[in-house]
Amino acid sequence: MTSPPPPRSRSSDAQSGSATLVALRGIDKTFANGTLALSGLDLDIRENEFVSLLGPSGCGKSTALRILAGLIPASRGDVAWTGGGSAEDHRGEIGFVFQEPTLMPWATVADNVFLPLRLRGVSRRDAADAIASSLDLVGLSRFAHAYPRELSGGMKMRVSIARALSLRPRILLMDEPFAALDEITRFKLNDDLLRLQREFGCTVVFVTHSVYESVYLSTRIVVMAARPGRIVAEIPVAAPTPRSEAFRTTPLYGTLCREASAALHEAMGPADDTDPAHADH
């Protein structure tokens, strides 16, 4: 049987510096109903950075993430991976966390984490260490034999993150994973995510609607506008790491939040009262 991949070396990450890991080049996406979701999207994702895709609903953030993951094809353009190949060729290097935990309700926490390893042909015995270490990373070792119905919303999301980490991905793609959680849980998971990135050593691409979350988490914020989806601003977040709750009270945090908020406001454009999207119903 295939064995799970070993943990990645942080020393090799440090040596890679800011080298591009994957790039979107001239990406267009038109859906079957004629909706132009993305147009001319160019985006480089570099080693070990934390990139937030920030923008209003309908701007194509999630679509761009799914194209990066190889879950849907682009209508035009290229996804260029360092070393060549497609997303399918790099499947073992990609972890994906959806907005909902999407756990199997009939399976234990450990078996939910085991799923991507099982799909790659890893036996349960050979996967045991990877499952245990993934649960330890998210602080759920004691809940390995629990079922999703016995967990809080935040704990379910931790299981989803552990499942994505089980293959030791090089890039972690996250589609608004904390949007449905209360503020206290969300702040706690923000801190946990930054810790995981430091300990695990991977690139993160994170979709969010929240200016405050994007500034707190990111090394770079990519602001997108809709109709069609496109990048309108990139904001580097030159704040020291590791970050703590104290960062939220600094002048730099406030300045970056105002800059991101202004870029987002410009991306959304003026409200059009004749547009159904702005109707009360």
XYZ file of N, CA, C and O in Angstrom, residues 72-167:
384
model
N -12.617 22.994 -11.314
C -13.334 23.403 -12.522
C -12.305 23.940 -13.514
O -11.259 24.464 -13.111
N -12.573 23.848 -14.815
C -11.614 24.360 -15.801
C -11.839 25.842 -16.077
O -12.953 26.364 -15.922
N -10.795 26.521 -16.484
C -10.934 27.890 -16.990
C -11.477 27.831 -18.411
O -11.260 26.850 -19.128
N -12.184 28.874 -18.828
C -12.645 28.957 -20.213
C -11.514 29.392 -21.133
O -11.468 29.026 -22.305
N -10.607 30.173 -20.568
C -9.441 30.619 -21.326
C -8.331 30.960 -20.334
O -8.594 31.329 -19.201
N -7.087 30.830 -20.768
C -5.951 31.142 -19.911
C -5.264 29.888 -19.395
O -5.664 28.763 -19.699
N -4.240 30.096 -18.600
C -3.409 28.996 -18.126
C -3.213 29.057 -16.621
O -3.129 30.142 -16.026
N -3.111 27.871 -16.011
C -2.675 27.725 -14.626
C -1.286 27.103 -14.683
O -1.132 25.940 -15.054
N -0.282 27.905 -14.380
C 1.109 27.486 -14.555
C 1.729 27.123 -13.208
O 1.939 27.990 -12.355
N 2.031 25.849 -13.029
C 2.675 25.365 -11.805
C 4.189 25.341 -11.997
O 4.670 24.979 -13.077
N 4.913 25.712 -10.968
C 6.363 25.586 -11.007
C 6.735 24.124 -11.214
O 6.243 23.248 -10.507
N 7.558 23.867 -12.198
C 7.915 22.493 -12.528
C 7.013 21.884 -13.576
O 7.239 20.744 -14.009
N 5.970 22.642 -13.989
C 5.087 22.155 -15.044
C 3.973 21.283 -14.526
O 3.869 20.985 -13.336
N 3.121 20.851 -15.438
C 2.015 19.986 -15.088
C 0.755 20.770 -14.762
O 0.753 22.001 -14.679
N -0.347 20.045 -14.562
C -1.645 20.619 -14.242
C -1.950 20.423 -12.760
O -1.176 19.795 -12.024
N -3.100 20.956 -12.331
C -3.520 20.754 -10.946
C -3.651 19.268 -10.628
O -3.352 18.833 -9.516
N -4.087 18.481 -11.598
C -4.210 17.040 -11.392
C -2.854 16.415 -11.075
O -2.743 15.523 -10.226
N -1.804 16.894 -11.744
C -0.455 16.388 -11.488
C 0.043 16.792 -10.105
O 0.940 16.150 -9.545
N -0.519 17.876 -9.561
C -0.089 18.395 -8.255
C -1.132 18.124 -7.175
O -1.102 18.765 -6.126
N -2.029 17.175 -7.435
C -3.143 16.925 -6.529
C -2.686 16.679 -5.093
O -3.299 17.158 -4.135
N -1.611 15.962 -4.924
C -1.121 15.668 -3.584
C -0.522 16.863 -2.878
O -0.251 16.797 -1.676
N -0.318 17.957 -3.586
C 0.256 19.169 -2.992
C -0.822 20.186 -2.625
O -0.512 21.256 -2.104
N -2.089 19.871 -2.915
C -3.176 20.829 -2.729
C -4.118 20.342 -1.634
O -4.627 19.218 -1.675
N -4.361 21.206 -0.645
C -5.403 20.962 0.343
C -6.509 21.978 0.143
O -6.238 23.136 -0.169
N -7.774 21.554 0.313
C -8.905 22.453 0.078
C -9.845 22.394 1.269
O -10.258 21.307 1.689
N -10.188 23.572 1.806
C -11.149 23.673 2.905
C -12.335 24.496 2.413
O -12.180 25.666 2.054
N -13.520 23.881 2.400
C -14.719 24.542 1.908
C -15.358 25.400 3.004
O -14.983 25.321 4.179
N -16.332 26.217 2.587
C -17.017 27.087 3.543
C -17.742 26.280 4.605
O -17.764 26.648 5.775
N -18.340 25.163 4.208
C -18.957 24.231 5.154
C -17.993 23.066 5.385
O -17.262 22.666 4.463
N -17.973 22.509 6.594
C -17.020 21.428 6.883
C -17.168 20.195 6.001
O -16.212 19.459 5.788
N -18.368 19.938 5.462
C -18.640 18.789 4.579
C -18.101 17.474 5.143
O -17.452 16.703 4.445
N -18.372 17.226 6.414
C -17.939 15.983 7.042
C -18.956 14.881 6.797
O -20.149 15.138 6.644
N -18.480 13.657 6.776
C -19.371 12.498 6.669
C -19.990 12.245 8.049
O -19.263 11.920 9.002
N -21.308 12.408 8.197
C -21.915 12.319 9.527
C -21.830 10.933 10.146
O -21.891 10.795 11.375
N -21.713 9.895 9.317
C -21.676 8.520 9.827
C -20.261 8.085 10.224
O -20.086 6.991 10.768
N -19.268 8.937 9.966
C -17.872 8.568 10.223
C -17.321 9.345 11.416
O -17.726 10.479 11.683
N -16.400 8.723 12.123
C -15.758 9.404 13.241
C -14.856 10.525 12.730
O -14.569 10.627 11.527
N -14.395 11.339 13.653
C -13.455 12.414 13.309
C -12.219 11.829 12.622
O -11.775 12.322 11.579
N -11.663 10.768 13.188
C -10.463 10.157 12.607
C -10.725 9.642 11.203
O -9.893 9.802 10.299
N -11.894 9.037 10.983
C -12.209 8.500 9.663
C -12.462 9.612 8.650
O -12.179 9.445 7.458
N -12.986 10.745 9.108
C -13.136 11.892 8.214
C -11.770 12.426 7.779
O -11.585 12.775 6.610
N -10.831 12.455 8.696
C -9.479 12.917 8.367
C -8.779 11.904 7.453
O -7.978 12.270 6.583
N -9.109 10.639 7.626
C -8.501 9.572 6.833
C -8.936 9.602 5.363
O -8.224 9.110 4.474
N -10.092 10.214 5.067
C -10.689 10.114 3.739
C -9.726 10.420 2.586
O -9.600 9.602 1.661
N -9.042 11.577 2.553
C -8.167 11.837 1.398
C -7.013 10.854 1.286
O -6.567 10.539 0.178
N -6.548 10.329 2.405
C -5.485 9.322 2.370
C -6.025 8.010 1.798
O -5.366 7.355 0.988
N -7.232 7.658 2.215
C -7.859 6.428 1.684
C -8.055 6.527 0.182
O -7.821 5.549 -0.558
N -8.460 7.703 -0.280
C -8.677 7.887 -1.711
C -7.381 7.793 -2.509
O -7.405 7.520 -3.710
N -6.260 7.996 -1.836
C -4.957 7.865 -2.487
C -4.358 6.474 -2.309
O -3.208 6.245 -2.666
N -5.132 5.557 -1.736
C -4.683 4.182 -1.622
C -3.857 3.877 -0.396
O -3.219 2.822 -0.328
N -3.862 4.792 0.590
C -3.114 4.558 1.829
C -3.957 3.689 2.761
O -5.148 3.949 2.955
N -3.364 2.673 3.335
C -4.104 1.806 4.251
C -4.350 2.534 5.570
O -3.647 3.483 5.927
N -5.360 2.065 6.314
C -5.685 2.689 7.612
C -4.501 2.595 8.556
O -4.214 3.538 9.300
N -3.810 1.473 8.531
C -2.658 1.303 9.424
C -1.547 2.283 9.059
O -0.971 2.932 9.937
N -1.246 2.391 7.765
C -0.178 3.299 7.338
C -0.546 4.763 7.542
O 0.332 5.621 7.659
N -1.853 5.051 7.591
C -2.313 6.430 7.746
C -2.398 6.866 9.201
O -2.598 8.048 9.486
N -2.218 5.930 10.123
C -2.477 6.218 11.540
C -1.666 7.406 12.053
O -2.200 8.290 12.741
N -0.384 7.451 11.731
C 0.453 8.543 12.228
C 0.048 9.884 11.623
O 0.029 10.906 12.325
N -0.276 9.893 10.324
C -0.689 11.135 9.666
C -2.005 11.649 10.242
O -2.177 12.855 10.443
N -2.939 10.732 10.538
C -4.212 11.125 11.139
C -3.984 11.713 12.522
O -4.510 12.782 12.864
N -3.176 11.019 13.315
C -2.918 11.474 14.685
C -2.227 12.832 14.702
O -2.593 13.718 15.483
N -1.239 13.019 13.840
C -0.505 14.287 13.835
C -1.379 15.425 13.314
O -1.284 16.564 13.802
N -2.260 15.143 12.343
C -3.163 16.169 11.817
C -4.153 16.614 12.890
O -4.427 17.811 13.036
N -4.686 15.665 13.642
C -5.614 16.013 14.720
C -4.890 16.758 15.841
O -5.453 17.672 16.454
N -3.653 16.385 16.086
C -2.871 17.084 17.098
C -2.618 18.535 16.686
O -2.663 19.445 17.518
N -2.376 18.756 15.403
C -2.130 20.107 14.903
C -3.314 21.032 15.173
O -3.130 22.216 15.466
N -4.541 20.499 15.085
C -5.728 21.342 15.276
C -6.329 21.187 16.675
O -7.422 21.690 16.949
N -5.624 20.493 17.554
C -6.057 20.385 18.942
C -7.260 19.492 19.174
O -8.035 19.702 20.112
N -7.408 18.442 18.350
C -8.570 17.560 18.485
C -8.195 16.106 18.728
O -8.983 15.198 18.445
N -7.029 15.862 19.269
C -6.594 14.482 19.498
C -7.580 13.702 20.365
O -7.827 12.516 20.141
N -8.180 14.369 21.344
C -9.095 13.685 22.270
C -10.442 13.364 21.637
O -11.260 12.645 22.234
N -10.681 13.898 20.435
C -11.986 13.712 19.802
C -11.914 12.813 18.566
O -12.829 12.810 17.749
N -10.855 12.037 18.466
C -10.668 11.189 17.286
C -11.830 10.233 17.059
O -12.171 9.916 15.910
N -12.469 9.771 18.133
C -13.535 8.777 18.002
C -14.929 9.388 18.139
O -15.925 8.657 18.183
N -14.989 10.720 18.169
C -16.286 11.398 18.226
C -16.886 11.476 16.824
O -16.194 11.291 15.816
N -18.190 11.778 16.771
C -18.886 11.950 15.496
C -19.212 13.428 15.295
O -19.323 14.184 16.275
N -19.371 13.860 14.052
C -19.625 15.283 13.782
C -20.779 15.867 14.590
O -20.719 17.024 15.009
N -21.844 15.087 14.830
C -22.998 15.596 15.578
C -22.640 15.968 17.012
O -23.399 16.696 17.676
N -21.506 15.476 17.486
C -21.081 15.740 18.860
C -20.145 16.941 18.959
O -19.687 17.265 20.055
N -19.893 17.614 17.856
C -18.923 18.696 17.815
C -19.596 20.050 17.604
O -20.658 20.147 16.991
N -18.943 21.093 18.087
C -19.394 22.456 17.810
C -19.019 22.843 16.380
O -18.249 22.142 15.708
N -19.535 23.982 15.910
C -19.204 24.441 14.570
C -17.723 24.670 14.381
O -17.140 24.307 13.349
N -17.086 25.274 15.390
C -15.648 25.514 15.296
C -14.847 24.233 15.263
O -13.854 24.117 14.533
N -15.279 23.237 16.034
C -14.577 21.956 16.049
C -14.734 21.234 14.717
O -13.791 20.610 14.218
N -15.923 21.312 14.124
C -16.121 20.700 12.803
C -15.180 21.315 11.771
O -14.621 20.604 10.930
N -15.009 22.645 11.849
C -14.106 23.284 10.900
C -12.665 22.856 11.148
O -11.885 22.689 10.213
N -12.304 22.630 12.392
C -10.962 22.125 12.692
C -10.752 20.743 12.070
O -9.662 20.446 11.566
N -11.781 19.908 12.114
C -11.676 18.587 11.483
C -11.466 18.745 9.974
O -10.645 18.048 9.368
N -12.194 19.675 9.382
C -12.051 19.921 7.950
C -10.633 20.368 7.603
O -10.046 19.941 6.603
N -10.061 21.215 8.458
C -8.681 21.670 8.240
C -7.708 20.504 8.422
O -6.773 20.336 7.630
N -7.927 19.692 9.456
C -7.061 18.526 9.682
C -7.112 17.581 8.485
O -6.091 17.028 8.069
N -8.298 17.397 7.919
C -8.438 16.529 6.743
C -7.634 17.087 5.575
O -6.951 16.351 4.861
N -7.687 18.412 5.382
C -6.925 19.030 4.289
C -5.427 18.920 4.517
O -4.639 18.826 3.567
N -5.016 18.917 5.790
C -3.591 18.837 6.111
C -3.048 17.412 6.093
O -1.828 17.216 6.127
N -3.925 16.432 6.035
C -3.484 15.042 6.169
C -2.538 14.614 5.058
O -1.696 13.728 5.255
N -2.646 15.229 3.888
C -1.754 14.903 2.776
C -0.502 15.771 2.769
O 0.296 15.698 1.843
